[in-house]
Amino acid sequence: MLCSPKQAMEWRTVSVYGSGTRSVKIRIADAIRAQILDGTLATGDRLPTEAQLVDEYDVARNTVRDALALLVNEGLIVSQRPRGYFVRGGQRMQYRPQSDLGSRRSGASRDSYLTEQAMAGRQPTQKIEVAIVVPPPEAAQRLALDEGQPAVVRRRVRLLDGEAYHTNDSYFPLELAQATEIMSPVDIDRGANQVLAENGAQQVRARDEIFVRMPTPGEAQRLDLAPGTPVAVHITTGYTADNVPVRVAVNVLPGDRHVIIYDRLATNEPYGPPELADDMDDAGAEDE
Amino acid sequence: MLCSPKQAMEWRTVSVYGSGTRSVKIRIADAIRAQILDGTLATGDRLPTEAQLVDEYDVARNTVRDALALLVNEGLIVSQRPRGYFVRGGQRMQYRPQSDLGSRRSGASRDSYLTEQAMAGRQPTQKIEVAIVVPPPEAAQRLALDEGQPAVVRRRVRLLDGEAYHTNDSYFPLELAQATEIMSPVDIDRGANQVLAENGAQQVRARDEIFVRMPTPGEAQRLDLAPGTPVAVHITTGYTADNVPVRVAVNVLPGDRHVIIYDRLATNEPYGPPELADDMDDAGAEDE
DNA sequence: CAGTGGTCTAGACCACACC
DNA sequence: GTGTGGTCTAGACCACTGG
């Protein structure tokens, strides 16, 4: 006799869920995921309510919620309480770490974030905050600062149409930034790098490091991240010709709103001075 | 009178959880997270059992499980059933997209993945599989193939000490790869790029795109990813001097095992031919 | 075999947006 | 108000691993 899982609960003696059979919540999640991937449910569409799914699959509400939680944590759907669950998806902005260092490109006098995003027809804003702090380890280490040594930080949250786009925390050695525009919590038209260059700290080389992880609760709040949204942490360290680090920028990019793009030449000669080139030989990966 | 949440359940008439007060599960998660961040619980440590946490916080087991689920999805802890929950953490491998294109660096005759990882004292292996397929859209589009047009794919899973490290799916135009070593499912000592170059398809330029997202169930299984582990999808497109795409590599990197590193010069001149340089002006971001 | 986490049920009350 | 998802309780049975 065929019966629903809920009824079966009462008189079965052997497992329905074990071994080959996958759990009920996974099968429900699979069914909904398939609908999303094949287009039956498109970006922005509303899912059936929990109650409807309870009826449809004849299981307890918590089981439906477990199934939906799987999809939420995959980043496929989002709950907009109390409106319902909706299919996620949307455009990613291009993020180019290269379009920065050194002097500005000709014609681009304003902060390139502001100019370039404005062209996409969206309203860019940013909040800037400057402070003298003992930098977090990831910044202190890259700036080669001793423990407890202070630095200047410019913290920015960049928004597009009021929606958080990414954060940028730039750390500078105190003696370099002191008494410059870097200390002022407003946009620097020609760029902080240009200011550094005018003060004898021209950057000639940079290293980008990209970490991928789930956001901290603080980051999730600051960037208004839905559950199931990972972040890329892009850390740029800028060096002078003397190989002195003069700037560390920590960017936190919501994974669902960005593509990181690098254009490169097809040479594999490492950049930078020999001692760093040596470092590069002992680890790495290649892409075919 | 002070009473436990569980007891309070029975006679309270106003909400304990609403407004200012955060939910119980969040407070439990916060407490455990704090212990992890301040070192009370270190990487690899075992957490208290669910039963112990039920006693400690005097809540229902499901509430404890909800709290732990938050930390699991943050990537902070992992459940190793039935051994318990453990604090995550560990080393990240360096991944350098640049150490590839064109000819191999002198001395490195073997696949650089194999050589470089071997130096870290771990046992690298890889599984290679070659097929002629209709490529997925992300590959077909970048290779400028018409819909339904076939291509050659070399699929690789790379392992370190038996643990999945990343996957690399490289797509080549059929007419270029046909009748070359690329069709053979074994390691190519001098690199597939060198083979392409010998067949008149020397790559001079590449574009890297990096997407950050949660893994699909298939990826999670193939790479043995714990819940709460995002992936970076690194797509490299290699172009000849004639600006023809001849290779698309789709790499899937578990976020908890990688750092992606780029070393660059502090010039912001875009690489590549003029028509592509123009593209670069209309979107982007910079890091200070 | 004991103890762990995983799955599922059943039912309660809550906050919030929208009608 | 009505209906949505969010939180919490209480208790059941299961599978797996390790002693």
XYZ file of C-alpha atoms (C1' of nucleotides) in Angstrom:
614
model
C 0.000 0.000 0.000
C 1.120 3.458 -0.854
C 0.958 6.050 1.840
C 2.272 9.492 2.612
C 5.445 9.903 4.639
C 3.487 11.551 7.407
C 1.105 8.607 7.743
C 3.901 6.112 7.308
C 5.543 7.629 10.371
C 2.986 5.939 12.552
C 3.364 2.312 11.687
C 6.581 1.766 9.830
C 9.235 -0.189 11.652
C 12.075 0.034 9.188
C 13.685 3.214 8.006
C 12.279 5.101 5.091
C 15.124 7.612 5.058
C 18.229 5.495 5.441
C 20.736 4.037 3.026
C 19.950 4.690 -0.616
C 16.958 6.945 -0.091
C 17.864 10.530 0.522
C 16.114 12.431 3.242
C 12.769 14.046 2.636
C 14.041 17.583 3.044
C 16.727 16.961 0.456
C 14.227 15.591 -2.002
C 12.004 18.623 -1.511
C 14.979 20.932 -1.929
C 16.025 19.051 -5.056
C 12.575 19.429 -6.550
C 12.505 23.172 -5.942
C 16.094 23.632 -7.071
C 15.312 21.846 -10.302
C 12.442 24.245 -10.904
C 14.756 27.169 -10.388
C 17.485 25.829 -12.640
C 15.158 24.883 -15.481
C 13.418 28.223 -15.415
C 10.058 27.128 -14.060
C 10.838 29.528 -11.256
C 12.688 32.568 -12.530
C 14.670 35.267 -10.769
C 12.357 37.320 -8.604
C 9.542 34.791 -8.630
C 7.819 33.969 -5.424
C 7.898 30.399 -4.146
C 4.847 28.613 -2.753
C 4.261 29.404 0.897
C 5.453 27.034 3.564
C 1.866 26.004 4.172
C 1.384 25.187 0.510
C 4.536 23.094 0.486
C 3.361 21.300 3.611
C 0.218 20.322 1.734
C 2.033 19.519 -1.483
C 4.598 17.200 0.062
C 2.521 16.106 3.039
C 5.228 16.666 5.629
C 5.565 18.728 8.777
C 6.208 22.414 8.483
C 9.656 22.085 10.027
C 10.632 19.654 7.321
C 9.607 22.134 4.661
C 11.567 24.793 6.497
C 14.631 22.556 6.588
C 14.370 22.060 2.838
C 14.033 25.783 2.222
C 16.946 26.472 4.554
C 19.143 24.351 2.322
C 18.271 26.506 -0.670
C 18.712 29.695 1.320
C 22.214 28.637 2.298
C 23.006 27.774 -1.291
C 22.174 31.354 -2.147
C 19.360 30.284 -4.450
C 16.415 31.786 -2.603
C 15.829 34.460 -0.017
C 13.111 34.930 2.547
C 11.542 38.367 2.662
C 9.496 38.088 5.755
C 6.559 38.144 5.803
C 6.156 38.351 2.072
C 7.462 34.907 1.243
C 10.456 33.227 -0.363
C 11.820 34.555 -3.634
C 14.258 33.295 -6.219
C 17.534 35.194 -6.132
C 19.687 36.253 -9.006
C 20.732 39.425 -10.626
C 23.484 41.351 -12.251
C 27.064 41.398 -11.122
C 29.148 44.531 -11.289
C 32.605 44.397 -12.769
C 35.360 44.947 -10.255
C 38.837 45.613 -11.636
C 41.633 45.716 -9.121
C 44.022 46.859 -11.825
C 42.257 50.092 -12.699
C 43.869 51.964 -9.900
C 47.470 52.150 -8.839
C 49.747 55.035 -9.697
C 48.429 58.117 -11.355
C 44.921 58.406 -12.652
C 44.231 57.744 -16.240
C 43.869 60.873 -18.313
C 40.471 62.453 -18.088
C 39.416 60.606 -14.970
C 39.925 63.247 -12.375
C 37.202 62.193 -10.010
C 37.216 59.087 -7.907
C 36.883 56.365 -10.479
C 34.302 54.516 -8.423
C 32.034 57.487 -8.624
C 32.575 58.260 -12.297
C 32.410 54.771 -13.667
C 29.397 53.686 -11.716
C 27.554 56.854 -12.542
C 27.725 55.860 -16.191
C 25.664 52.774 -15.445
C 22.755 55.042 -14.606
C 22.763 54.315 -10.929
C 23.213 56.697 -8.074
C 26.563 56.138 -6.366
C 27.307 57.453 -2.917
C 29.898 56.675 -0.323
C 30.498 57.229 3.328
C 34.055 58.047 4.333
C 35.457 57.941 7.815
C 39.068 58.541 8.768
C 40.684 57.415 11.996
C 44.010 56.716 13.596
C 43.905 53.168 14.887
C 46.002 50.210 15.808
C 45.407 48.275 12.624
C 44.081 44.722 12.601
C 46.715 42.019 12.131
C 46.056 41.519 8.437
C 46.847 45.177 7.813
C 49.662 45.604 10.342
C 51.508 42.585 9.040
C 51.364 43.719 5.431
C 52.459 47.228 6.355
C 55.321 45.682 8.367
C 54.205 47.528 11.483
C 55.222 46.402 14.951
C 52.451 45.309 17.232
C 50.503 48.188 18.688
C 51.885 50.709 16.212
C 49.150 53.020 14.954
C 48.184 53.718 11.363
C 45.730 55.879 9.488
C 42.657 54.172 8.119
C 40.183 55.502 5.598
C 37.036 53.461 5.913
C 34.533 53.628 3.143
C 31.205 52.047 2.426
C 30.218 52.490 -1.168
C 26.590 52.394 -2.122
C 24.687 52.213 -5.379
C 21.152 53.521 -5.201
C 21.400 53.238 -1.447
C 22.338 49.576 -1.604
C 25.690 48.612 -0.150
C 28.125 47.721 -2.892
C 31.360 47.062 -1.066
C 33.561 48.308 1.747
C 37.085 49.604 1.372
C 39.363 50.100 4.375
C 42.682 51.622 3.357
C 45.538 51.682 5.841
C 48.520 54.037 5.595
C 51.615 54.407 7.747
C 51.007 57.259 10.162
C 54.068 59.303 9.159
C 53.140 59.187 5.497
C 49.498 60.143 5.776
C 49.842 62.711 8.526
C 49.263 66.267 7.423
C 47.914 65.230 4.026
C 44.467 65.141 2.501
C 44.323 61.475 3.397
C 43.380 62.541 6.910
C 40.336 64.348 5.622
C 37.128 62.322 5.462
C 36.098 63.502 2.021
C 36.640 62.188 -1.460
C 40.114 62.843 -2.828
C 39.669 63.849 -6.447
C 43.048 62.748 -7.678
C 43.204 59.663 -5.491
C 45.021 58.853 -2.289
C 47.754 57.169 -4.290
C 48.547 60.424 -6.021
C 48.787 62.116 -2.650
C 51.225 59.472 -1.494
C 53.264 59.921 -4.656
C 53.475 63.670 -4.063
C 54.848 62.890 -0.636
C 57.625 60.733 -1.987
C 55.845 57.401 -1.704
C 55.132 56.546 -5.314
C 53.899 52.985 -5.632
C 55.436 50.913 -8.391
C 54.202 47.460 -7.521
C 51.266 45.825 -5.796
C 50.182 42.442 -4.602
C 46.532 41.444 -4.638
C 45.313 38.670 -2.380
C 41.781 37.362 -2.666
C 40.187 35.326 0.101
C 36.784 33.724 -0.191
C 34.721 33.054 2.910
C 31.360 33.570 4.554
C 30.857 37.023 6.023
C 31.064 37.778 9.705
C 27.785 38.903 11.267
C 29.159 42.448 11.288
C 29.940 42.348 7.583
C 26.572 40.815 6.833
C 24.893 43.693 8.593
C 27.084 46.439 7.145
C 26.654 45.162 3.596
C 23.085 44.000 4.060
C 23.917 40.500 2.917
C 21.273 37.833 2.594
C 22.065 34.466 4.181
C 23.934 32.278 1.751
C 25.979 35.162 0.369
C 29.738 34.675 0.564
C 32.226 37.508 0.267
C 35.523 38.006 -1.497
C 38.079 39.828 0.606
C 40.468 41.591 -1.713
C 43.591 42.876 -0.020
C 45.926 45.087 -2.033
C 49.356 45.981 -0.743
C 51.144 48.775 -2.575
C 54.954 49.006 -2.567
C 57.402 51.763 -3.475
C 60.447 51.224 -5.640
C 62.372 50.632 -2.410
C 60.013 47.762 -1.710
C 58.387 49.507 1.230
C 54.671 48.838 1.732
C 52.859 52.154 1.969
C 49.254 51.173 1.584
C 47.033 48.232 2.432
C 43.491 48.264 1.120
C 41.040 45.711 2.485
C 38.007 45.425 0.246
C 35.027 43.304 1.160
C 32.944 42.411 -1.883
C 29.582 40.655 -1.664
C 29.854 37.611 -3.864
C 26.449 38.047 -5.439
C 27.146 41.554 -6.719
C 30.639 41.281 -8.221
C 32.829 39.727 -10.815
C 36.518 40.345 -10.282
C 38.309 40.841 -13.578
C 41.976 40.837 -14.502
C 43.340 41.397 -17.965
C 46.846 40.130 -18.360
C 49.543 39.413 -20.869
C 50.374 35.848 -21.695
C 53.816 36.021 -20.179
C 54.515 34.364 -16.923
C 57.400 36.497 -15.830
C 56.683 37.603 -12.301
C 56.557 41.261 -11.537
C 58.613 42.894 -8.877
C 62.151 42.728 -7.558
C 64.152 39.496 -7.491
C 63.678 38.657 -3.831
C 59.975 38.549 -4.347
C 60.270 36.673 -7.584
C 62.094 33.957 -5.665
C 59.209 33.662 -3.273
C 56.971 32.956 -6.140
C 58.661 29.767 -7.128
C 57.769 27.719 -4.116
C 54.028 27.648 -4.322
C 51.281 28.293 -6.735
C 48.925 26.845 -9.203
C 48.268 27.223 -12.852
C 45.179 26.953 -14.913
C 46.208 24.430 -17.541
C 11.834 36.680 39.560
C 14.541 35.266 37.380
C 13.780 32.133 35.509
C 15.105 30.133 32.640
C 13.734 30.660 29.149
C 12.308 27.169 29.138
C 10.312 27.761 32.306
C 9.343 31.240 31.239
C 7.683 29.704 28.216
C 4.872 28.480 30.351
C 3.556 31.630 31.938
C 4.899 34.626 30.139
C 2.368 36.662 28.220
C 4.640 39.177 26.547
C 7.437 38.374 24.176
C 10.870 37.559 25.444
C 12.359 37.451 21.984
C 10.962 40.506 20.253
C 12.180 44.043 19.835
C 15.545 44.781 21.387
C 16.324 41.312 22.644
C 17.899 39.062 20.086
C 16.673 35.529 19.740
C 17.981 32.791 21.983
C 19.685 30.893 19.202
C 21.555 33.994 18.152
C 22.738 34.619 21.672
C 23.952 31.047 21.971
C 25.697 31.310 18.618
C 27.252 34.619 19.676
C 28.592 33.070 22.864
C 30.193 30.165 21.039
C 31.494 32.381 18.243
C 33.138 34.629 20.815
C 34.888 31.628 22.317
C 36.188 30.665 18.909
C 37.390 34.148 18.042
C 39.115 34.766 21.358
C 40.876 31.438 21.265
C 39.008 29.695 24.060
C 38.092 27.219 21.372
C 40.936 26.730 18.926
C 41.082 25.193 15.483
C 40.352 21.487 15.705
C 38.847 21.658 19.186
C 35.690 19.790 19.875
C 32.630 21.747 20.975
C 30.371 20.623 23.801
C 27.776 18.107 22.676
C 24.300 19.235 21.846
C 23.072 17.644 25.066
C 25.620 19.611 27.093
C 24.575 22.838 25.430
C 20.941 22.023 26.138
C 21.829 21.767 29.814
C 24.096 24.800 29.771
C 21.602 27.162 28.170
C 18.464 25.405 29.358
C 16.737 25.371 26.001
C 15.324 22.721 23.719
C 17.648 20.667 21.630
C 16.314 22.141 18.407
C 17.223 25.594 19.609
C 20.768 24.487 20.249
C 20.820 22.927 16.822
C 19.575 26.169 15.271
C 22.394 28.038 16.976
C 24.989 25.551 15.783
C 23.548 25.663 12.282
C 24.272 29.389 12.188
C 27.922 28.748 12.960
C 28.098 25.891 10.482
C 26.818 28.162 7.746
C 29.329 30.813 8.705
C 32.005 28.253 8.072
C 33.223 28.435 11.665
C 32.432 24.895 12.775
C 31.782 21.563 11.182
C 29.848 18.554 12.327
C 31.604 15.219 12.046
C 28.850 12.882 12.817
C 28.716 11.158 15.183
C 31.923 12.476 16.706
C 30.699 15.968 17.469
C 31.181 19.535 16.293
C 34.674 20.855 15.699
C 36.202 24.272 15.128
C 37.309 24.777 11.549
C 40.363 26.558 10.302
C 43.502 25.675 8.518
C 46.049 26.660 5.967
C 45.244 28.143 2.612
C 47.219 27.244 -0.458
C 48.492 29.943 -2.747
C 46.838 29.981 -6.133
C 48.465 32.137 -8.804
C 46.535 32.509 -12.039
C 49.518 34.278 -13.566
C 51.975 31.415 -13.283
C 50.767 29.782 -16.399
C 50.159 31.204 -19.844
C 52.580 30.891 -22.720
C 55.682 28.789 -22.422
C 56.754 27.196 -19.193
C 59.309 28.878 -17.060
C 62.779 27.397 -17.428
C 63.323 24.275 -15.386
C 59.674 23.557 -14.825
C 59.093 20.846 -17.328
C 56.434 18.958 -15.424
C 52.952 20.186 -14.780
C 53.502 23.020 -12.405
C 50.684 21.932 -10.164
C 52.430 18.680 -9.551
C 55.924 20.084 -9.059
C 55.055 23.017 -6.888
C 52.720 21.187 -4.601
C 55.127 18.322 -4.230
C 57.589 20.745 -2.698
C 55.177 21.399 0.164
C 55.670 17.819 1.218
C 52.235 16.658 0.271
C 51.225 13.982 -2.155
C 49.622 15.490 -5.244
C 47.551 13.454 -7.627
C 45.071 14.298 -10.325
C 42.395 12.626 -12.335
C 42.145 13.632 -15.979
C 39.270 12.946 -18.298
C 38.952 14.156 -21.861
C 35.732 14.398 -23.794
C 34.150 16.067 -26.772
C 31.073 17.880 -25.547
C 28.723 20.683 -26.263
C 30.231 23.118 -23.798
C 28.187 24.825 -21.097
C 27.151 28.396 -21.905
C 29.891 30.027 -19.840
C 32.500 28.236 -21.917
C 30.758 28.405 -25.299
C 30.200 32.118 -25.013
C 33.806 32.864 -24.153
C 35.072 30.647 -26.969
C 32.658 32.439 -29.306
C 31.075 29.152 -30.322
C 27.627 28.950 -31.828
C 25.013 27.108 -29.880
C 25.377 23.362 -30.037
C 28.892 23.507 -31.474
C 31.130 20.927 -29.824
C 34.451 21.503 -28.100
C 37.122 19.451 -26.399
C 37.165 19.505 -22.628
C 39.904 18.296 -20.332
C 38.371 17.797 -16.917
C 40.665 17.483 -13.983
C 40.243 17.014 -10.280
C 43.414 17.759 -8.403
C 44.012 16.217 -5.040
C 46.542 16.707 -2.280
C 46.993 13.720 -0.009
C 43.748 12.379 -1.394
C 41.857 15.523 -0.452
C 40.231 17.432 -3.295
C 42.060 20.660 -3.957
C 40.302 22.111 -6.965
C 38.768 21.242 -10.294
C 39.941 22.508 -13.653
C 37.838 22.126 -16.780
C 39.652 23.411 -19.853
C 37.743 23.880 -23.098
C 39.382 24.061 -26.516
C 37.952 24.592 -29.985
C 37.549 21.203 -31.609
C 39.606 21.971 -34.693
C 42.551 23.151 -32.618
C 42.716 20.306 -30.141
C 41.909 17.503 -32.540
C 44.809 15.204 -33.265
C 46.976 16.676 -30.534
C 48.063 15.471 -27.123
C 45.246 17.516 -25.668
C 42.902 14.687 -26.579
C 44.870 12.276 -24.433
C 43.740 11.923 -20.819
C 47.214 12.045 -19.319
C 49.360 14.827 -17.965
C 50.996 16.966 -20.646
C 54.516 17.639 -19.474
C 55.033 20.874 -21.332
C 51.499 22.118 -20.840
C 48.471 22.264 -23.059
C 49.277 25.882 -23.869
C 52.572 24.869 -25.393
C 50.763 22.323 -27.516
C 48.411 25.020 -28.726
C 51.352 27.294 -29.512
C 52.989 24.550 -31.577
C 49.771 24.320 -33.557
C 49.768 27.995 -34.380
C 47.588 29.164 -31.527
C 50.058 30.966 -29.315
C 48.249 32.862 -26.598
C 49.415 36.398 -25.966
C 46.702 37.722 -23.686
C 44.226 36.404 -21.142
C 41.280 37.571 -19.143
C 40.618 36.216 -15.671
C 37.139 36.417 -14.202
C 36.505 35.445 -10.608
C 33.022 34.700 -9.331
C 32.235 34.013 -5.705
C 29.229 31.910 -4.761
C 28.056 28.911 -2.800
C 28.775 25.572 -4.441
C 26.167 23.508 -6.218
C 25.393 20.166 -4.548
C 27.433 18.506 -7.285
C 30.467 20.670 -6.615
C 30.118 20.171 -2.897
C 30.227 16.442 -3.399
C 33.027 16.421 -5.938
C 35.240 18.656 -3.822
C 34.076 17.227 -0.500
C 33.069 20.654 0.772
C 31.749 21.140 4.276
C 28.545 23.196 4.608
C 29.402 26.872 4.888
C 32.225 26.650 2.369
C 31.906 29.023 -0.590
C 33.840 28.611 -3.818
C 35.685 30.930 -6.153
C 35.068 30.180 -9.796
C 38.067 31.360 -11.767
C 37.519 31.480 -15.501
C 40.500 32.184 -17.719
C 40.090 32.936 -21.394
C 43.243 32.850 -23.485
C 43.519 34.837 -26.739
C 45.906 34.728 -29.650
C 47.530 37.802 -31.177
C 44.606 37.850 -33.616
C 42.308 38.178 -30.640
C 40.818 34.739 -31.102
C 39.871 32.866 -27.925
C 41.484 29.448 -28.001
C 41.107 28.244 -24.438
C 38.656 28.631 -21.597
C 39.611 27.195 -18.227
C 36.960 26.957 -15.548
C 38.533 26.430 -12.136
C 36.482 25.801 -9.042
C 38.408 26.600 -5.870
C 37.116 25.799 -2.392
C 37.235 29.061 -0.477
C 38.645 27.536 2.661
C 41.711 26.087 0.950
C 42.903 28.919 -1.286
C 44.244 32.402 -1.511
C 44.284 33.832 -4.994
C 47.346 35.992 -5.549
C 48.228 38.486 -8.255
C 51.450 40.442 -8.414
C 51.194 43.477 -10.590
C 52.961 46.621 -11.627
C 51.639 49.929 -10.428
C 50.650 51.067 -13.870
C 47.051 51.133 -14.842
C 47.470 50.798 -18.557
C 45.165 48.031 -19.684
C 46.644 45.086 -21.488
C 45.487 43.924 -24.829
C 44.492 45.439 -28.123
C 42.715 48.782 -28.399
C 39.183 47.510 -28.872
C 39.389 45.697 -25.615
C 41.037 48.588 -23.882
C 38.032 50.648 -24.816
C 35.734 48.153 -23.184
C 37.586 48.603 -19.992
C 36.723 52.224 -19.618
C 33.033 51.817 -19.083
C 32.958 49.827 -15.897
C 35.141 48.913 -13.028
C 36.243 49.632 -9.551
C 39.411 50.674 -7.870
C 40.844 49.998 -4.508
C 41.602 53.491 -3.273
C 26.341 -1.140 22.936
C 26.432 3.643 24.189
C 26.506 8.151 22.635
C 26.716 11.314 18.946
C 24.407 14.182 15.586
C 20.523 13.869 11.694
C 15.690 13.765 10.559
C 10.945 14.359 11.340
C 6.570 15.367 13.717
C 3.186 18.334 16.196
C 1.953 22.294 18.018
C 2.541 26.910 20.165
C 3.318 31.885 20.019
C 5.528 35.870 17.812
C 6.579 40.055 14.619
C 5.695 42.222 10.645
C 3.808 43.918 6.095
C -0.121 44.512 3.672
C -4.981 44.876 3.001
C -7.355 41.617 10.876
C -4.991 38.091 7.988
C -1.368 35.533 6.540
C 3.490 35.248 6.129
C 7.780 33.448 7.846
C 10.671 33.216 12.548
C 11.392 31.071 16.995
C 10.934 27.649 20.381
C 9.386 23.403 22.748
C 8.934 18.310 23.356
C 9.658 14.053 21.986
C 10.425 10.240 18.681
C 13.371 7.281 15.829
C 17.461 6.799 12.939
C 22.514 5.960 11.336
C 27.064 5.921 12.261
C 31.381 5.385 14.918
C 34.145 3.938 18.447
C 34.950 1.632 22.764
